[in-house]
């Protein structure tokens, strides 16, 4: 994992300064997601008289755990964390909850763990988007999602998608779903980069060719839309993505 700090002096910025510091742990960020959120966190920290230290886990649970422990060793006053895509929670996060250490999760909620959470109503958003397609007569929708079935945000979006279909007296056909895209996940992107992207692109092309009955596409995350759109456009099917 990598460490950067908005205060001069990196690790020493906490030890030698009387300024309180908030630690931020993200699994990754880029132009498509995270930059604006990170900027808002830093600005609010500054407005409240806090410094900010950032650690990126790049989708690795061991990186997340090491990052949390390092931030606590350095003496941060609280931690904001976007958990990695994983069905199991980091022991470091559970320890913070038991010890009542100030911590807030963003984007991905830890079900059953008494930790404050800030995020989107994923189920309602997914339901509304699915209803938008259904109201326009689309019934054979391909639901495109990353290879991370147990992440709370994805579960909520799947639930909202299925609810929309049920409201129309229909069942979502999961045989039309693409569920194993890996290139957009930080851990795969970091390790395999262009090779993983090429494999996923080939997978999407084959799926499109095997399922000509699909009439619309639902990208569950923004980062999946450009990957899918490029190949749908090549097959002249991108209008309903």
CSV table of C-alpha atoms in Angstrom, one decimal:
chain,number,residue,atom,x,y,z
A,1,UNK,CA,0.0,0.0,0.0
A,2,UNK,CA,1.0,3.6,-0.4
A,3,UNK,CA,0.9,6.5,2.0
A,4,UNK,CA,0.5,10.1,1.3
A,5,UNK,CA,-0.3,13.0,3.6
A,6,UNK,CA,-1.8,16.4,3.1
A,7,UNK,CA,0.5,17.8,5.9
A,8,UNK,CA,4.2,18.5,5.3
A,9,UNK,CA,6.5,15.8,6.7
A,10,UNK,CA,4.5,12.7,6.0
A,11,UNK,CA,4.6,10.5,9.2
A,12,UNK,CA,6.2,13.2,11.3
A,13,UNK,CA,3.3,15.5,10.4
A,14,UNK,CA,1.2,13.7,13.1
A,15,UNK,CA,3.9,13.1,15.7
A,16,UNK,CA,5.3,16.7,15.6
A,17,UNK,CA,2.1,18.6,15.1
A,18,UNK,CA,-0.7,19.6,17.4
A,19,UNK,CA,-3.1,19.6,14.5
A,20,UNK,CA,-5.6,16.7,14.7
A,21,UNK,CA,-5.5,14.4,11.7
A,22,UNK,CA,-8.2,12.2,10.1
A,23,UNK,CA,-7.0,9.1,8.3
A,24,UNK,CA,-8.6,8.1,5.0
A,25,UNK,CA,-8.4,4.6,3.6
A,26,UNK,CA,-9.7,4.0,0.1
A,27,UNK,CA,-9.5,0.9,-2.0
A,28,UNK,CA,-8.7,3.1,-4.9
A,29,UNK,CA,-9.8,6.2,-6.8
A,30,UNK,CA,-9.7,7.8,-10.2
A,31,UNK,CA,-11.3,10.2,-12.5
A,32,UNK,CA,-14.4,8.1,-12.8
A,33,UNK,CA,-14.9,7.7,-9.0
A,34,UNK,CA,-13.4,9.0,-5.8
A,35,UNK,CA,-11.6,12.2,-6.8
A,36,UNK,CA,-14.4,14.6,-6.0
A,37,UNK,CA,-15.2,12.7,-2.8
A,38,UNK,CA,-11.6,12.8,-1.7
A,39,UNK,CA,-11.4,16.5,-2.5
A,40,UNK,CA,-14.5,17.1,-0.4
A,41,UNK,CA,-13.1,15.2,2.6
A,42,UNK,CA,-9.9,17.1,2.4
A,43,UNK,CA,-11.6,20.5,2.2
A,44,UNK,CA,-13.9,19.7,5.1
A,45,UNK,CA,-10.9,18.5,7.2
A,46,UNK,CA,-9.2,21.8,6.4
A,47,UNK,CA,-12.3,23.8,7.2
A,48,UNK,CA,-12.6,22.1,10.6
A,49,UNK,CA,-8.9,22.6,11.4
A,50,UNK,CA,-7.9,18.9,10.7
A,51,UNK,CA,-5.2,17.5,8.6
A,52,UNK,CA,-5.7,14.4,6.4
A,53,UNK,CA,-3.6,11.4,5.7
A,54,UNK,CA,-4.5,9.1,2.8
A,55,UNK,CA,-3.8,5.4,2.3
A,56,UNK,CA,-4.8,3.3,-0.7
A,57,UNK,CA,-5.3,-0.4,-0.2
A,58,UNK,CA,-5.8,-1.0,-4.0
A,59,UNK,CA,-8.5,-3.6,-3.3
A,60,UNK,CA,-6.3,-5.8,-1.0
A,61,UNK,CA,-7.6,-6.7,2.4
A,62,UNK,CA,-4.1,-7.1,3.8
A,63,UNK,CA,-3.3,-3.6,2.5
A,64,UNK,CA,-6.5,-2.3,4.2
A,65,UNK,CA,-5.5,-3.9,7.5
A,66,UNK,CA,-1.9,-2.7,7.4
A,67,UNK,CA,-3.1,0.8,6.5
A,68,UNK,CA,-5.6,1.0,9.4
A,69,UNK,CA,-2.9,-0.3,11.8
A,70,UNK,CA,-0.4,2.2,10.5
A,71,UNK,CA,-2.7,5.1,10.8
A,72,UNK,CA,-3.5,4.2,14.4
A,73,UNK,CA,0.2,3.8,15.2
A,74,UNK,CA,0.7,7.3,13.8
A,75,UNK,CA,-2.0,8.6,16.2
A,76,UNK,CA,-4.8,9.8,13.8
A,77,UNK,CA,-7.9,11.0,15.6
A,78,UNK,CA,-10.4,9.1,13.5
A,79,UNK,CA,-10.6,7.1,10.2
A,80,UNK,CA,-12.8,7.3,7.2
A,81,UNK,CA,-12.7,4.1,5.2
A,82,UNK,CA,-14.0,2.7,1.9
A,83,UNK,CA,-13.8,-1.1,2.5
A,84,UNK,CA,-12.4,-3.4,-0.2
A,85,UNK,CA,-14.6,-5.7,-2.2
A,86,UNK,CA,-14.8,-8.7,0.1
A,87,UNK,CA,-17.4,-10.8,1.9
A,88,UNK,CA,-15.4,-10.9,5.1
A,89,UNK,CA,-14.7,-7.8,7.2
A,90,UNK,CA,-11.2,-6.8,8.2
A,91,UNK,CA,-10.4,-7.6,11.9
A,92,UNK,CA,-8.9,-4.1,12.2
A,93,UNK,CA,-12.3,-2.6,11.4
A,94,UNK,CA,-14.1,-4.8,13.9
A,95,UNK,CA,-11.5,-4.0,16.5
A,96,UNK,CA,-12.2,-0.3,16.0
A,97,UNK,CA,-15.9,-0.9,16.5
A,98,UNK,CA,-15.3,-2.8,19.7
A,99,UNK,CA,-12.9,-0.1,21.0
A,100,UNK,CA,-15.3,2.7,20.0
A,101,UNK,CA,-12.6,4.3,18.0
A,102,UNK,CA,-14.0,7.1,15.7
A,103,UNK,CA,-14.6,5.5,12.3
A,104,UNK,CA,-17.0,6.1,9.4
A,105,UNK,CA,-17.4,3.8,6.4
A,106,UNK,CA,-18.2,5.3,3.0
A,107,UNK,CA,-19.9,3.7,-0.1
A,108,UNK,CA,-19.9,0.2,1.4
A,109,UNK,CA,-21.8,-0.5,4.5
A,110,UNK,CA,-20.7,-3.2,7.0
A,111,UNK,CA,-24.0,-5.0,7.8
A,112,UNK,CA,-24.4,-5.9,11.5
A,113,UNK,CA,-21.4,-3.8,12.6
A,114,UNK,CA,-22.2,-0.7,14.7
A,115,UNK,CA,-20.2,1.7,12.6
A,116,UNK,CA,-21.5,5.0,11.1
A,117,UNK,CA,-22.0,4.9,7.3
A,118,UNK,CA,-22.3,7.5,4.6
A,119,UNK,CA,-23.4,6.3,1.1
A,120,UNK,CA,-26.1,6.1,-1.6
A,121,UNK,CA,-29.4,4.4,-1.4
A,122,UNK,CA,-28.2,1.8,-3.9
A,123,UNK,CA,-31.4,-0.3,-3.9
A,124,UNK,CA,-33.6,2.7,-4.7
A,125,UNK,CA,-31.3,4.0,-7.4
A,126,UNK,CA,-31.0,0.6,-9.1
A,127,UNK,CA,-34.8,0.1,-8.9
A,128,UNK,CA,-35.4,3.5,-10.5
A,129,UNK,CA,-33.0,2.8,-13.3
A,130,UNK,CA,-34.4,-0.6,-14.0
A,131,UNK,CA,-38.0,0.8,-14.0
A,132,UNK,CA,-36.8,3.4,-16.6
A,133,UNK,CA,-35.9,0.6,-19.0
A,134,UNK,CA,-39.0,-1.5,-18.2
A,135,UNK,CA,-41.3,1.5,-18.8
A,136,UNK,CA,-39.8,1.8,-22.3
A,137,UNK,CA,-40.5,-1.8,-23.1
A,138,UNK,CA,-37.1,-3.4,-22.5
A,139,UNK,CA,-37.4,-6.8,-21.0
A,140,UNK,CA,-34.1,-8.6,-21.9
A,141,UNK,CA,-31.7,-6.5,-20.0
A,142,UNK,CA,-28.1,-7.6,-19.5
A,143,UNK,CA,-27.0,-6.7,-15.9
A,144,UNK,CA,-23.2,-6.0,-16.0
A,145,UNK,CA,-21.4,-6.3,-12.7
A,146,UNK,CA,-17.9,-6.9,-11.4
A,147,UNK,CA,-16.6,-10.1,-9.9
A,148,UNK,CA,-17.5,-9.2,-6.3
A,149,UNK,CA,-20.8,-10.8,-5.4
A,150,UNK,CA,-20.7,-10.2,-1.7
A,151,UNK,CA,-20.1,-6.5,-1.6
A,152,UNK,CA,-23.0,-4.7,0.1
A,153,UNK,CA,-23.4,-2.1,-2.6
A,154,UNK,CA,-23.7,-4.7,-5.3
A,155,UNK,CA,-26.1,-6.8,-3.4
A,156,UNK,CA,-28.3,-3.7,-2.8
A,157,UNK,CA,-28.2,-2.8,-6.5
A,158,UNK,CA,-29.1,-6.4,-7.5
A,159,UNK,CA,-32.0,-6.3,-5.1
A,160,UNK,CA,-33.3,-3.1,-6.5
A,161,UNK,CA,-33.0,-4.4,-10.0
A,162,UNK,CA,-35.0,-7.5,-9.2
A,163,UNK,CA,-37.6,-5.5,-7.3
A,164,UNK,CA,-38.3,-3.4,-10.4
A,165,UNK,CA,-38.9,-6.5,-12.4
A,166,UNK,CA,-41.2,-8.0,-9.7
A,167,UNK,CA,-43.2,-4.8,-9.8
A,168,UNK,CA,-43.9,-5.4,-13.4
A,169,UNK,CA,-44.8,-9.1,-12.7
A,170,UNK,CA,-41.6,-10.3,-14.2
A,171,UNK,CA,-38.5,-12.1,-13.1
A,172,UNK,CA,-35.0,-10.9,-14.1
A,173,UNK,CA,-33.3,-13.4,-16.4
A,174,UNK,CA,-29.9,-13.9,-14.7
A,175,UNK,CA,-28.7,-16.0,-17.7
A,176,UNK,CA,-28.4,-12.7,-19.5
A,177,UNK,CA,-26.1,-11.2,-16.9
A,178,UNK,CA,-22.4,-10.6,-17.1
A,179,UNK,CA,-21.2,-11.1,-13.6
A,180,UNK,CA,-17.4,-11.7,-13.7
A,181,UNK,CA,-15.8,-8.5,-14.9
A,182,UNK,CA,-12.4,-8.0,-13.1
A,183,UNK,CA,-10.6,-5.2,-14.8
A,184,UNK,CA,-12.3,-2.5,-12.9
A,185,UNK,CA,-11.5,-4.0,-9.5
A,186,UNK,CA,-8.5,-2.3,-7.9
A,187,UNK,CA,-6.7,-5.5,-7.0
A,188,UNK,CA,-6.9,-6.9,-10.6
A,189,UNK,CA,-6.2,-3.6,-12.2
A,190,UNK,CA,-3.1,-3.1,-10.1
A,191,UNK,CA,-1.7,-6.6,-10.8
A,192,UNK,CA,-2.8,-7.4,-14.4
A,193,UNK,CA,-3.8,-4.1,-15.9
A,194,UNK,CA,-4.1,-4.3,-19.7
A,195,UNK,CA,-4.0,-8.1,-19.8
A,196,UNK,CA,-7.1,-8.3,-17.5
A,197,UNK,CA,-8.9,-5.6,-19.5
A,198,UNK,CA,-8.2,-7.5,-22.8
A,199,UNK,CA,-9.6,-10.7,-21.2
A,200,UNK,CA,-12.8,-8.9,-20.0
A,201,UNK,CA,-13.3,-7.2,-23.4
A,202,UNK,CA,-13.1,-10.6,-25.1
A,203,UNK,CA,-15.6,-12.0,-22.6
A,204,UNK,CA,-18.0,-9.2,-23.3
A,205,UNK,CA,-17.7,-9.6,-27.1
A,206,UNK,CA,-18.4,-13.3,-26.9
A,207,UNK,CA,-21.4,-12.7,-24.6
A,208,UNK,CA,-22.9,-10.2,-27.0
A,209,UNK,CA,-22.5,-12.6,-29.9
A,210,UNK,CA,-24.1,-15.5,-27.9
A,211,UNK,CA,-27.1,-13.5,-26.8
A,212,UNK,CA,-28.6,-11.5,-29.6
A,213,UNK,CA,-31.9,-11.3,-27.8
A,214,UNK,CA,-30.5,-8.8,-25.3
A,215,UNK,CA,-32.2,-5.4,-25.9
A,216,UNK,CA,-30.6,-3.3,-23.2
A,217,UNK,CA,-27.6,-3.1,-20.8
A,218,UNK,CA,-27.4,-2.1,-17.2
A,219,UNK,CA,-23.9,-1.2,-16.0
A,220,UNK,CA,-24.0,-1.5,-12.2
A,221,UNK,CA,-20.9,0.7,-11.7
A,222,UNK,CA,-19.8,3.7,-13.8
A,223,UNK,CA,-16.4,2.2,-14.5
A,224,UNK,CA,-18.1,-0.7,-16.3
A,225,UNK,CA,-20.0,1.5,-18.7
A,226,UNK,CA,-17.0,2.6,-20.9
A,227,UNK,CA,-15.7,-0.9,-21.0
A,228,UNK,CA,-19.0,-2.3,-22.2
A,229,UNK,CA,-20.0,0.7,-24.4
A,230,UNK,CA,-16.9,0.4,-26.6
A,231,UNK,CA,-17.8,-3.1,-27.7
A,232,UNK,CA,-21.6,-2.6,-27.8
A,233,UNK,CA,-21.0,0.4,-30.1
A,234,UNK,CA,-18.9,-1.8,-32.4
A,235,UNK,CA,-21.9,-4.1,-32.6
A,236,UNK,CA,-24.3,-1.2,-33.0
A,237,UNK,CA,-26.1,-2.1,-29.8
A,238,UNK,CA,-25.0,0.7,-27.5
A,239,UNK,CA,-28.1,2.9,-27.7
A,240,UNK,CA,-29.7,1.3,-24.6
A,241,UNK,CA,-26.6,1.1,-22.3
